[in-house]
Amino acid sequence: MNVRRGLPRNAFILMMLAPTTVLLLGVTLFPFITALVMSFTNYSLIRPDELAWIGFGNYANLLGSTEFWQALRVTAVFTIVAVAVQMVLGAAIALLLHYETRRSAWLRIIYLLPMAITPVAATFTFRMMFNPSLGVINHMFKAVGLPPQDWLGSPSTALFSLLVVDTWQWTPFIMLIAVGGLAAMDDEPLEASQMDGASFWQTLGHHVLPMLTPYLAFALVFRSIDAFKTFDIIFVLTGGGPGTLTRTLNLLTYKHGIEFLAMGYAAAISIVMLIIAIVASQIFLRRLKLLQPRQARI
Amino acid sequence: MSGVTAIDIHARVRLYRTRSVVGDVLRRAGLAAFAVWCLFPVYWLIAMSLKPEREVMSRRPKIFFFEYQFGNYAEIILDPNTLSYFFNSTVVAVGSTALSLAIGVPSAYVIARYRFRGSSDFAFWILTTRMSPPVAVLIPFFVMYVTLGLSDTHVGLILAHVAVNLSIVVWLLRGFFEDLPYEMEEAAFMDGATYFQAFRHIALPLALPGIAAVGILSFLFSWNEFLFALVLADETVRTVPVGIYGFIGFQTIAWGNLSASAVLMIIPVVMFIFVFQRSLIRGLTLGAVK
Amino acid sequence: MKQYGPTQGNILGSINRRFLLKAAACITGAAAIGRVPAVWAATFDEVKDQYMSAGIDWRQAAGSRIQLAGLTHPWMETIRPLVPIFTNLTGIEVDVVEQSNTEYITEMPVKLAAKSASPDVYMVWAQGQAVSGGWLEPLSSFLADSSLHDAQWWDDDDNFPGARSFSVWSDGESYTRTITAEAQTLFVNRALLDAKGQSIPGTFDELRATAAALNDGDVSGIAMRGKATGDAVAWPAGGYVFSHGGGILGLDGAVAMDSPEAIAGVDIYARTLREGGPLGVANYHWLEALNDFLQGATAFGCDSSNFATDISNPDKSQVADVATFAAFPKAPSGVSKPNMWHWLTGINRFSENKKAAWLFLMWATSKPTNLLGGAAGLATPRTTAWSSDAFKGAFGSEAAEAALANLANTDGDIMKATWFHPQAGQVLDAFAIAVNEAITEAKDTESALKAAAETARRALGQ
């Protein structure tokens, strides 16, 4: 491509990328390097004077501990189930909404409310609603003759209850991205296929979903990254209990870093989480061939 | 210019009119059910803000027709802190959204459209900035901010939120830019447009729905962000989520004040979404104008 | 130097009753509206003499500005409206920063570890961590300096013995001053007991049996903390362990939570909640436990004596008339060792206004300030405040009596062995998870505690 005026191609690329690079490097580089270095030390806020380099000591302790593997399992189950449910629900709602023309503006706002409410207030509202003796959920259960449940305290329902809250809060995220994707979608092939007599499901499967896939894939990546780090709803609703059944990796990081002040160890957990996230998203993005831009033409 | 068609909204309506009545009913029922699901906790929050304190904690919660009062709202609105929390949150959320978009959109475009060495690694690096859990970086972050004089400033918190949200802006918009038909830019180049003009006058307007969606997300993430707002800001830049947490008392939770502030806090968000989502729709018909 | 009359009789002679009542109203009013009442300016003169009798120059740091940080706690709510008195007295401005418990314990370690100069004075949530981390200024140099401290006026002997021992660290140095006194106390909803002809139990097993008998699905027998976090279930379960002769950590610092005594204590705690507790008690923090009691939804509560302030307050409590306060139950051996707590404040090691910070600390923990705080219902650590009628009126004299009796039974050494350990966080977290597992029967008590003890030993390198 010959462009005659303006900046040369490479200078243009540089100019467009520079602000992002500078800001991200400026803000995240120092904290990240520090955390990385910290993870190889016994840095504890309780004993700052005994700071020493311990190599992979933290990592060895971590990987040799049962609490890590248990937390990893809880985190994996939570992330996979939460994201799967939210993807299906969010995409479905976005499609339904796409076909709704009259009330869509209001519905979109209603659907975004769970994300718009301060998580602190939302989670405390859920804590109130889940309360076994005062909560409205058990109240309604009793009204229809069902036995009241110990939603957050019982080993059989605690994780489920957390998944309900997470799904309530974050399905709108998937929905919003899918709505944006559908809005940007080129409707012509869709119309053509309908004219040719294709059924709704055929159109959906052959045209809509393939076009939506990259958006949904990106939504999935970000939702998974965030779900993997879920902290506040678990912290407020169960604190990791009953026992350690809802203790996720990020909760473990908070416990070791902020409550036990073992920052070196907490940093090691963070780095391990980072590595897991990098590996998982690399595999996923490569599988779907989304790591390379699909349309790099210039 | 085959790809960019005038998307006639009426054509779509026509399409659906042809579908079965049963499908229509089911679709409406699904939308309504999801609305109820989304709204019930919100309704409960509003109900808590209107109930007198002893009703909030009642063992037989009244779902409808409860005794209501506006005392909590009066208290919140009259509290001078509330105004400053709202002001801070608005400045930080709007500022960080604007900045994220201003620097994220160009990067997303270049990554989507241009072939250059290391482009996928660069994109992935941006993605990784969202991956590491924040606890481990809190102390270095705090030290860095104090050293640079950024702690407890609006600019400081805006920068931190931009760093958190930039990945989402770049990656999602990359998807939107990739889906734009390349032919229009190509034609523009033929007509002698510069690289920048092709971006500014062709790609950018077409990507508006995506930018709107991403802008809303970025705003919401910043508006609700808690941990950095807690540690990097103090009295001067205290935001609403941090302020609301203050109602979690030592022995009791001030449910009335907590829920009233949370409800009031929804209003600016809804306004913001309303403004932005107009471009979500407008984007649809832009092709027709071209 | 003017001599301040020590504890001779009723201090109300010098701070008159009318003033105290007015003060109480001001503090409560201020707490409600979050602002400082203007009436202080007028009443200041009435109380000023009490402070002026100290043999130090209060105005030696006039013009400086300090920051006080704390969590949303009755002490902060009480001290905030009193701050204008301090400013008027000393010419030192005080910015009061109040945060919720979670925010506070999240932000403070980050700030202090980064050697932040603010806050100057702060509530110490974990003395072991703070001393070990070097975040507290040693107070001995202030205490020794007669231009900064009038020991006779301040009168340490007026503090409860437990309160005195809390503010002396194991190295003999003082890093903190004590600001509250609380002991584990049994709260009883007499109406619910009377309705079923039950009497107030004296032993743990009687409490369990009575609670079980009263637990009828609508109203529960007893509500105590059950949540699996170190700041929740560990404290009340601690009193059960101590009374049975056990410890969480022993006096020698070794992990002791899997000793037969500790197992016996946790076992009866868990059984009591299983048989007499409400649905979901395993996720109860003190908020839920207190709320159930305030709502008349449970017959017994067993937690900090401080909750009396809320229980006796008819605005917050449905049971203000029928609640009574009783001794912490006894173990089969006849021993009752309720758990205890004294909140502490200290000076930031990196503060740039240490002199002003010290003056504030001394002022805030002085007799007159505590008397004013006591009048608002705050359970201070001072005998004079506890014996004042104004305090008894606000706190409830029955509650005050029960709290005093329970305080006298506490064993500070065994509780400090755990709660003052620098790694108390890990130990209490492991212990709390075990107690929670015993309540939900995820494990039997013994194997839960054995596993927790292993975790704690690994954390402490034992």
mmCIF file of C-alpha atoms in Angstrom, chain B residues 53-54 57-60 75 78 80 138-139 142-143 146 226-227 230-235 238 241-253, chain C residues 32 71-74 96-103 106-107 110-111 113-114 116 218-219 286-287 290-291 294-297 306-307 310 316 318 343:
data_model
loop_
_atom_site.group_PDB
_atom_site.id
_atom_site.type_symbol
_atom_site.label_atom_id
_atom_site.label_comp_id
_atom_site.label_asym_id
_atom_site.label_seq_id
_atom_site.Cartn_x
_atom_site.Cartn_y
_atom_site.Cartn_z
ATOM 1 C CA GLU B 53 -34.073 0.162 60.611
ATOM 2 C CA ARG B 54 -35.992 -2.366 62.680
ATOM 3 C CA MET B 57 -33.590 -6.679 60.251
ATOM 4 C CA SER B 58 -37.050 -8.054 60.768
ATOM 5 C CA ARG B 59 -37.372 -11.802 60.984
ATOM 6 C CA ARG B 60 -40.419 -11.726 58.759
ATOM 7 C CA GLU B 75 -29.108 11.788 55.897
ATOM 8 C CA LEU B 78 -27.119 16.199 53.775
ATOM 9 C CA PRO B 80 -21.124 16.756 53.076
ATOM 10 C CA LEU B 138 -0.060 -3.150 46.659
ATOM 11 C CA ILE B 139 3.031 -2.235 48.653
ATOM 12 C CA PHE B 142 1.901 2.498 47.341
ATOM 13 C CA VAL B 143 5.622 3.217 47.715
ATOM 14 C CA VAL B 146 4.097 8.229 47.590
ATOM 15 C CA PHE B 226 -12.183 -0.839 45.484
ATOM 16 C CA LEU B 227 -8.693 -2.030 46.366
ATOM 17 C CA LEU B 230 -8.626 2.196 49.174
ATOM 18 C CA VAL B 231 -4.861 2.062 49.268
ATOM 19 C CA LEU B 232 -3.793 4.732 46.772
ATOM 20 C CA ALA B 233 -6.301 7.357 47.819
ATOM 21 C CA ASP B 234 -7.027 8.890 51.179
ATOM 22 C CA GLU B 235 -9.407 11.522 52.446
ATOM 23 C CA ARG B 238 -12.041 8.881 48.644
ATOM 24 C CA PRO B 241 -17.236 2.294 47.077
ATOM 25 C CA VAL B 242 -14.656 3.028 49.755
ATOM 26 C CA GLY B 243 -17.010 5.485 51.441
ATOM 27 C CA ILE B 244 -19.867 2.992 51.402
ATOM 28 C CA TYR B 245 -17.707 0.403 53.088
ATOM 29 C CA GLY B 246 -17.559 2.781 56.028
ATOM 30 C CA PHE B 247 -21.161 1.914 56.833
ATOM 31 C CA ILE B 248 -20.056 -1.580 57.755
ATOM 32 C CA GLY B 249 -19.722 -0.754 61.410
ATOM 33 C CA PHE B 250 -17.933 -2.636 64.107
ATOM 34 C CA GLN B 251 -20.988 -4.088 65.786
ATOM 35 C CA THR B 252 -23.771 -3.276 63.388
ATOM 36 C CA ILE B 253 -24.141 -2.436 59.726
ATOM 37 C CA ALA C 32 -25.676 9.827 65.123
ATOM 38 C CA LEU C 71 -11.821 1.533 62.595
ATOM 39 C CA THR C 72 -15.539 2.135 63.004
ATOM 40 C CA HIS C 73 -15.606 1.165 66.621
ATOM 41 C CA PRO C 74 -17.384 2.573 69.695
ATOM 42 C CA VAL C 96 -9.843 11.731 62.469
ATOM 43 C CA VAL C 97 -9.874 9.024 59.800
ATOM 44 C CA GLU C 98 -12.318 6.218 60.402
ATOM 45 C CA GLN C 99 -12.596 3.092 58.262
ATOM 46 C CA SER C 100 -14.454 -0.173 58.393
ATOM 47 C CA ASN C 101 -12.645 -3.115 59.924
ATOM 48 C CA THR C 102 -11.810 -4.690 56.558
ATOM 49 C CA GLU C 103 -10.589 -1.473 54.983
ATOM 50 C CA THR C 106 -6.110 -4.005 54.582
ATOM 51 C CA GLU C 107 -4.749 -0.517 54.208
ATOM 52 C CA VAL C 110 0.520 -1.482 53.438
ATOM 53 C CA LYS C 111 0.945 2.071 54.716
ATOM 54 C CA ALA C 113 5.211 -1.280 55.939
ATOM 55 C CA ALA C 114 5.910 1.486 53.440
ATOM 56 C CA SER C 116 4.223 6.218 55.794
ATOM 57 C CA ASP C 218 -38.686 -20.233 65.411
ATOM 58 C CA VAL C 219 -36.439 -18.956 68.158
ATOM 59 C CA TRP C 286 -20.540 -11.172 65.654
ATOM 60 C CA LEU C 287 -22.846 -9.042 63.520
ATOM 61 C CA LEU C 290 -25.572 -9.829 68.069
ATOM 62 C CA ASN C 291 -28.407 -9.125 65.674
ATOM 63 C CA LEU C 294 -31.164 -7.835 69.569
ATOM 64 C CA GLN C 295 -34.134 -9.125 67.572
ATOM 65 C CA GLY C 296 -35.218 -11.510 70.302
ATOM 66 C CA ALA C 297 -34.525 -14.352 67.908
ATOM 67 C CA ASN C 306 -19.223 -4.324 74.958
ATOM 68 C CA PHE C 307 -22.346 -5.436 73.177
ATOM 69 C CA ASP C 310 -26.347 -1.964 71.965
ATOM 70 C CA LYS C 316 -31.441 -0.703 68.433
ATOM 71 C CA GLN C 318 -36.057 -5.215 70.922
ATOM 72 C CA TRP C 343 -8.218 -2.346 72.365
#
